[in-house]
PDB file of C-alpha atoms in Angstrom:
ATOM      1  CA  UNK A   1      23.279 -33.944  -6.046  1.00 79.00           C
ATOM      2  CA  UNK A   2      21.703 -31.314  -8.135  1.00 83.00           C
ATOM      3  CA  UNK A   3      20.281 -32.724 -11.088  1.00 87.00           C
ATOM      4  CA  UNK A   4      20.300 -30.325 -14.160  1.00 90.00           C
ATOM      5  CA  UNK A   5      17.135 -28.414 -14.699  1.00 90.00           C
ATOM      6  CA  UNK A   6      15.587 -29.321 -11.440  1.00 94.00           C
ATOM      7  CA  UNK A   7      14.346 -26.688  -9.392  1.00 94.00           C
ATOM      8  CA  UNK A   8      14.309 -26.148  -5.339  1.00 91.00           C
ATOM      9  CA  UNK A   9      11.723 -28.520  -3.598  1.00 88.00           C
ATOM     10  CA  UNK A  10       8.194 -26.673  -2.959  1.00 90.00           C
ATOM     11  CA  UNK A  11       8.607 -24.438  -5.916  1.00 92.00           C
ATOM     12  CA  UNK A  12       7.006 -24.764  -9.589  1.00 92.00           C
ATOM     13  CA  UNK A  13       6.873 -23.762 -12.919  1.00 95.00           C
ATOM     14  CA  UNK A  14       3.557 -22.095 -14.429  1.00 95.00           C
ATOM     15  CA  UNK A  15       3.362 -22.201 -18.227  1.00 96.00           C
ATOM     16  CA  UNK A  16       0.940 -22.249 -21.132  1.00 97.00           C
ATOM     17  CA  UNK A  17      -2.426 -22.221 -19.946  1.00 96.00           C
ATOM     18  CA  UNK A  18      -1.795 -22.360 -16.387  1.00 94.00           C
ATOM     19  CA  UNK A  19       0.162 -19.145 -16.590  1.00 96.00           C
ATOM     20  CA  UNK A  20      -2.443 -17.763 -18.872  1.00 96.00           C
ATOM     21  CA  UNK A  21      -4.964 -18.547 -15.936  1.00 94.00           C
ATOM     22  CA  UNK A  22      -3.013 -17.141 -13.324  1.00 94.00           C
ATOM     23  CA  UNK A  23      -2.573 -13.928 -15.126  1.00 96.00           C
ATOM     24  CA  UNK A  24      -6.400 -13.713 -15.844  1.00 95.00           C
ATOM     25  CA  UNK A  25      -7.098 -14.177 -12.157  1.00 94.00           C
ATOM     26  CA  UNK A  26      -4.711 -11.481 -11.358  1.00 96.00           C
ATOM     27  CA  UNK A  27      -6.190  -9.068 -13.734  1.00 96.00           C
ATOM     28  CA  UNK A  28      -9.410  -9.806 -12.501  1.00 95.00           C
ATOM     29  CA  UNK A  29      -8.413  -9.228  -9.089  1.00 96.00           C
ATOM     30  CA  UNK A  30      -6.733  -6.097  -9.895  1.00 97.00           C
ATOM     31  CA  UNK A  31      -9.861  -4.552 -11.798  1.00 97.00           C
ATOM     32  CA  UNK A  32     -11.976  -5.462  -8.921  1.00 97.00           C
ATOM     33  CA  UNK A  33      -9.744  -3.995  -6.531  1.00 98.00           C
ATOM     34  CA  UNK A  34      -9.280  -0.961  -8.485  1.00 98.00           C
ATOM     35  CA  UNK A  35     -13.005  -0.700  -9.190  1.00 97.00           C
ATOM     36  CA  UNK A  36     -13.406   0.029  -5.264  1.00 98.00           C
ATOM     37  CA  UNK A  37     -11.013   2.794  -5.506  1.00 98.00           C
ATOM     38  CA  UNK A  38      -8.269   0.747  -3.831  1.00 98.00           C
ATOM     39  CA  UNK A  39      -4.512   1.724  -5.001  1.00 98.00           C
ATOM     40  CA  UNK A  40      -2.265  -0.771  -5.787  1.00 98.00           C
ATOM     41  CA  UNK A  41       0.899  -1.117  -3.605  1.00 98.00           C
ATOM     42  CA  UNK A  42       4.104  -3.271  -4.668  1.00 98.00           C
ATOM     43  CA  UNK A  43       6.351  -4.173  -1.974  1.00 98.00           C
ATOM     44  CA  UNK A  44       9.988  -5.466  -2.477  1.00 98.00           C
ATOM     45  CA  UNK A  45      10.382  -9.473  -2.565  1.00 98.00           C
ATOM     46  CA  UNK A  46      13.417  -8.934   0.052  1.00 97.00           C
ATOM     47  CA  UNK A  47      13.113  -7.238   3.483  1.00 96.00           C
ATOM     48  CA  UNK A  48      15.025  -7.130   6.170  1.00 96.00           C
ATOM     49  CA  UNK A  49      14.498 -10.148   7.995  1.00 95.00           C
ATOM     50  CA  UNK A  50      14.260  -8.157  11.494  1.00 93.00           C
ATOM     51  CA  UNK A  51      11.828  -5.724  10.019  1.00 92.00           C
ATOM     52  CA  UNK A  52       9.364  -8.627   8.938  1.00 91.00           C
ATOM     53  CA  UNK A  53      10.193 -10.933  11.738  1.00 90.00           C
ATOM     54  CA  UNK A  54       8.787  -8.747  14.474  1.00 84.00           C
ATOM     55  CA  UNK A  55       5.406  -8.038  13.336  1.00 79.00           C
ATOM     56  CA  UNK A  56       4.976 -11.378  11.988  1.00 77.00           C
ATOM     57  CA  UNK A  57       4.765 -13.357  15.017  1.00 82.00           C
ATOM     58  CA  UNK A  58       6.488 -16.447  15.875  1.00 85.00           C
ATOM     59  CA  UNK A  59       4.719 -18.813  13.620  1.00 87.00           C
ATOM     60  CA  UNK A  60       5.175 -16.865  10.465  1.00 89.00           C
ATOM     61  CA  UNK A  61       8.915 -15.620  11.590  1.00 91.00           C
ATOM     62  CA  UNK A  62       9.845 -19.388  11.789  1.00 93.00           C
ATOM     63  CA  UNK A  63       8.926 -19.981   8.211  1.00 94.00           C
ATOM     64  CA  UNK A  64      10.607 -16.905   6.502  1.00 96.00           C
ATOM     65  CA  UNK A  65      13.458 -18.025   4.109  1.00 96.00           C
ATOM     66  CA  UNK A  66      16.253 -15.937   5.237  1.00 97.00           C
ATOM     67  CA  UNK A  67      19.784 -15.373   3.889  1.00 97.00           C
ATOM     68  CA  UNK A  68      22.797 -13.221   4.644  1.00 98.00           C
ATOM     69  CA  UNK A  69      23.684 -10.626   1.903  1.00 97.00           C
ATOM     70  CA  UNK A  70      27.371  -9.632   0.758  1.00 97.00           C
ATOM     71  CA  UNK A  71      27.066  -6.629   3.336  1.00 98.00           C
ATOM     72  CA  UNK A  72      26.691  -8.934   6.204  1.00 98.00           C
ATOM     73  CA  UNK A  73      22.752  -7.966   6.595  1.00 98.00           C
ATOM     74  CA  UNK A  74      20.235 -10.504   7.314  1.00 97.00           C
ATOM     75  CA  UNK A  75      17.457 -10.716   4.606  1.00 98.00           C
ATOM     76  CA  UNK A  76      14.285 -12.750   4.020  1.00 97.00           C
ATOM     77  CA  UNK A  77      12.151 -13.204   1.153  1.00 97.00           C
ATOM     78  CA  UNK A  78       8.639 -11.812   2.000  1.00 96.00           C
ATOM     79  CA  UNK A  79       6.364 -14.429   3.799  1.00 95.00           C
ATOM     80  CA  UNK A  80       3.561 -12.237   3.634  1.00 95.00           C
ATOM     81  CA  UNK A  81       2.635  -9.008   1.791  1.00 97.00           C
ATOM     82  CA  UNK A  82       0.591  -7.481   4.818  1.00 95.00           C
ATOM     83  CA  UNK A  83       3.649  -6.860   6.855  1.00 94.00           C
ATOM     84  CA  UNK A  84       5.626  -4.978   4.090  1.00 96.00           C
ATOM     85  CA  UNK A  85       2.278  -2.987   3.556  1.00 96.00           C
ATOM     86  CA  UNK A  86       2.211  -1.953   6.789  1.00 95.00           C
ATOM     87  CA  UNK A  87       5.865  -1.100   6.833  1.00 95.00           C
ATOM     88  CA  UNK A  88       5.384   1.158   3.737  1.00 97.00           C
ATOM     89  CA  UNK A  89       2.292   2.783   5.540  1.00 97.00           C
ATOM     90  CA  UNK A  90       4.077   3.545   8.400  1.00 96.00           C
ATOM     91  CA  UNK A  91       7.231   4.681   6.931  1.00 96.00           C
ATOM     92  CA  UNK A  92       6.142   6.047   3.454  1.00 97.00           C
ATOM     93  CA  UNK A  93       2.460   6.696   3.431  1.00 97.00           C
ATOM     94  CA  UNK A  94       2.126   8.202   6.963  1.00 96.00           C
ATOM     95  CA  UNK A  95       1.109  11.643   5.429  1.00 97.00           C
ATOM     96  CA  UNK A  96      -1.549  10.412   3.100  1.00 97.00           C
ATOM     97  CA  UNK A  97      -5.088  11.319   4.124  1.00 97.00           C
ATOM     98  CA  UNK A  98      -7.326   8.364   5.962  1.00 97.00           C
ATOM     99  CA  UNK A  99      -9.033   6.027   5.221  1.00 97.00           C
ATOM    100  CA  UNK A 100      -5.953   4.532   3.018  1.00 98.00           C
ATOM    101  CA  UNK A 101      -6.992   1.862   0.564  1.00 98.00           C
ATOM    102  CA  UNK A 102      -4.334  -0.486  -0.897  1.00 98.00           C
ATOM    103  CA  UNK A 103      -4.288  -3.713  -2.324  1.00 98.00           C
ATOM    104  CA  UNK A 104      -1.261  -6.011  -3.277  1.00 98.00           C
ATOM    105  CA  UNK A 105      -1.093  -9.078  -5.482  1.00 98.00           C
ATOM    106  CA  UNK A 106       2.195 -11.111  -5.598  1.00 97.00           C
ATOM    107  CA  UNK A 107       4.107 -14.091  -4.655  1.00 97.00           C
ATOM    108  CA  UNK A 108       5.307 -14.860  -1.019  1.00 97.00           C
ATOM    109  CA  UNK A 109       7.941 -17.560   0.193  1.00 97.00           C
ATOM    110  CA  UNK A 110       7.727 -19.547   3.408  1.00 95.00           C
ATOM    111  CA  UNK A 111       9.896 -22.243   4.423  1.00 93.00           C
ATOM    112  CA  UNK A 112       7.399 -25.041   5.269  1.00 87.00           C
ATOM    113  CA  UNK A 113       7.123 -28.839   4.305  1.00 79.00           C
ATOM    114  CA  UNK A 114       5.302 -28.962   1.258  1.00 68.00           C
ATOM    115  CA  UNK A 115       1.879 -30.629   1.885  1.00 77.00           C
ATOM    116  CA  UNK A 116      -1.156 -31.254  -0.387  1.00 79.00           C
ATOM    117  CA  UNK A 117      -2.058 -27.616  -1.352  1.00 74.00           C
ATOM    118  CA  UNK A 118       0.869 -25.736   0.328  1.00 82.00           C
ATOM    119  CA  UNK A 119       4.033 -24.716  -1.225  1.00 90.00           C
ATOM    120  CA  UNK A 120       7.199 -22.987  -0.397  1.00 94.00           C
ATOM    121  CA  UNK A 121       6.193 -20.188  -3.076  1.00 94.00           C
ATOM    122  CA  UNK A 122       2.716 -18.811  -3.739  1.00 93.00           C
ATOM    123  CA  UNK A 123       0.412 -15.901  -4.604  1.00 94.00           C
ATOM    124  CA  UNK A 124      -1.181 -13.905  -2.241  1.00 95.00           C
ATOM    125  CA  UNK A 125      -3.715 -11.148  -2.887  1.00 95.00           C
ATOM    126  CA  UNK A 126      -5.620  -8.888  -0.578  1.00 95.00           C
ATOM    127  CA  UNK A 127      -6.575  -5.560   0.370  1.00 96.00           C
ATOM    128  CA  UNK A 128      -6.140  -3.134   3.477  1.00 97.00           C
ATOM    129  CA  UNK A 129      -8.555  -0.491   4.758  1.00 97.00           C
ATOM    130  CA  UNK A 130      -6.397   1.774   7.013  1.00 97.00           C
ATOM    131  CA  UNK A 131      -7.684   4.487   9.279  1.00 96.00           C
ATOM    132  CA  UNK A 132     -11.099   3.247   9.306  1.00 96.00           C
ATOM    133  CA  UNK A 133     -12.582   1.587  12.229  1.00 93.00           C
ATOM    134  CA  UNK A 134     -16.438   1.586  11.735  1.00 96.00           C
ATOM    135  CA  UNK A 135     -19.159  -1.142  10.988  1.00 97.00           C
ATOM    136  CA  UNK A 136     -19.218   0.444   7.342  1.00 97.00           C
ATOM    137  CA  UNK A 137     -15.444  -0.386   7.044  1.00 97.00           C
ATOM    138  CA  UNK A 138     -15.979  -3.740   7.763  1.00 95.00           C
ATOM    139  CA  UNK A 139     -18.723  -4.365   5.563  1.00 96.00           C
ATOM    140  CA  UNK A 140     -16.703  -2.695   2.731  1.00 97.00           C
ATOM    141  CA  UNK A 141     -13.768  -5.008   3.226  1.00 96.00           C
ATOM    142  CA  UNK A 142     -16.124  -7.994   3.367  1.00 96.00           C
ATOM    143  CA  UNK A 143     -18.123  -7.237   0.464  1.00 96.00           C
ATOM    144  CA  UNK A 144     -15.112  -6.447  -1.858  1.00 96.00           C
ATOM    145  CA  UNK A 145     -13.807 -10.083  -0.772  1.00 93.00           C
ATOM    146  CA  UNK A 146     -17.194 -11.591  -2.067  1.00 94.00           C
ATOM    147  CA  UNK A 147     -16.802  -9.356  -5.093  1.00 94.00           C
ATOM    148  CA  UNK A 148     -13.372 -10.549  -6.035  1.00 92.00           C
ATOM    149  CA  UNK A 149     -14.274 -14.158  -5.308  1.00 90.00           C
ATOM    150  CA  UNK A 150     -16.962 -13.779  -7.635  1.00 89.00           C
ATOM    151  CA  UNK A 151     -14.523 -12.341 -10.405  1.00 80.00           C
ATOM    152  CA  UNK A 152     -12.472 -15.390 -10.621  1.00 70.00           C
ATOM    153  CA  UNK A 153     -12.107 -17.267 -13.798  1.00 65.00           C
ATOM    154  CA  UNK A 154     -14.028 -20.476 -14.228  1.00 62.00           C
ATOM    155  CA  UNK A 155     -11.129 -22.698 -14.520  1.00 53.00           C
ATOM    156  CA  UNK A 156      -7.950 -21.946 -12.202  1.00 51.00           C
ATOM    157  CA  UNK A 157      -4.433 -22.950 -12.894  1.00 50.00           C
ATOM    158  CA  UNK A 158      -4.072 -27.136 -12.354  1.00 50.00           C
ATOM    159  CA  UNK A 159      -1.281 -26.863 -10.186  1.00 49.00           C
ATOM    160  CA  UNK A 160      -1.483 -27.731  -6.526  1.00 50.00           C
ATOM    161  CA  UNK A 161      -1.727 -24.290  -4.934  1.00 49.00           C
ATOM    162  CA  UNK A 162      -4.790 -23.332  -3.132  1.00 49.00           C
ATOM    163  CA  UNK A 163      -7.078 -20.470  -4.118  1.00 51.00           C
ATOM    164  CA  UNK A 164      -8.569 -19.315  -1.060  1.00 52.00           C
ATOM    165  CA  UNK A 165     -10.380 -15.737  -0.568  1.00 49.00           C
ATOM    166  CA  UNK A 166     -10.270 -14.746   3.028  1.00 50.00           C
ATOM    167  CA  UNK A 167     -10.648 -11.114   4.118  1.00 48.00           C
ATOM    168  CA  UNK A 168      -7.267 -10.332   6.461  1.00 50.00           C
ATOM    169  CA  UNK A 169      -7.226  -7.226   8.758  1.00 48.00           C
ATOM    170  CA  UNK A 170      -4.110  -5.373   8.578  1.00 43.00           C
ATOM    171  CA  UNK A 171      -4.101  -5.377  12.541  1.00 40.00           C
ATOM    172  CA  UNK A 172      -3.283  -2.754  15.043  1.00 36.00           C
ATOM    173  CA  UNK A 173       0.304  -2.546  14.541  1.00 36.00           C
ATOM    174  CA  UNK A 174      -0.243  -0.878  10.980  1.00 38.00           C
ATOM    175  CA  UNK A 175      -2.442   1.685  12.476  1.00 38.00           C
ATOM    176  CA  UNK A 176      -0.036   2.074  15.425  1.00 40.00           C
ATOM    177  CA  UNK A 177       2.654   2.688  12.881  1.00 40.00           C
ATOM    178  CA  UNK A 178       0.888   5.685  11.709  1.00 40.00           C
ATOM    179  CA  UNK A 179       0.153   6.858  15.020  1.00 43.00           C
ATOM    180  CA  UNK A 180      -3.501   6.965  14.013  1.00 38.00           C
ATOM    181  CA  UNK A 181      -6.318   7.388  16.817  1.00 37.00           C
ATOM    182  CA  UNK A 182      -7.948   4.414  15.344  1.00 37.00           C
ATOM    183  CA  UNK A 183      -5.100   2.008  16.146  1.00 34.00           C
ATOM    184  CA  UNK A 184      -7.276  -0.143  18.369  1.00 34.00           C
ATOM    185  CA  UNK A 185      -8.661  -1.601  15.338  1.00 33.00           C
ATOM    186  CA  UNK A 186      -7.061  -1.697  11.895  1.00 38.00           C
ATOM    187  CA  UNK A 187      -8.523  -2.890   8.744  1.00 39.00           C
TER     188      UNK A 187
END
């Protein structure tokens, strides 16, 4: 039975100081990424489920929150921001000069059993260096990750959401989508 004012299991409200600290963290991350000449990409919150499920791999695809819209299309709340970024690169940004430096910050959604530090809605931030397969490119992404971690506020929101900083390569599928010769190693 639905209780008035109740929210779905695995999500939460951020308000007052916690909301201010979350926005401060996002602002600092945006400043850091932009300072390294990365451009922001803001993918949609909804994607066609089949577009996301293919590159997601079975484990991530199994956690997608899906629903059918009024037109009968199966949609999914984005479970990750890397996959929609790859889709945009492969379908809309393919003519841009390489390497392409992009970053994203936004909420993602996964249907997982909530555990300590894990929720069904959480924030993800990341950067993608697409079309560069050199040691210098690897060093750039790792250095940017370190710089971003050092810019975080002294105090993070007090909710139980994790705040991890991990480099995550885009992967081969994104480079393949561009038909780029460096497809063997996407960043």
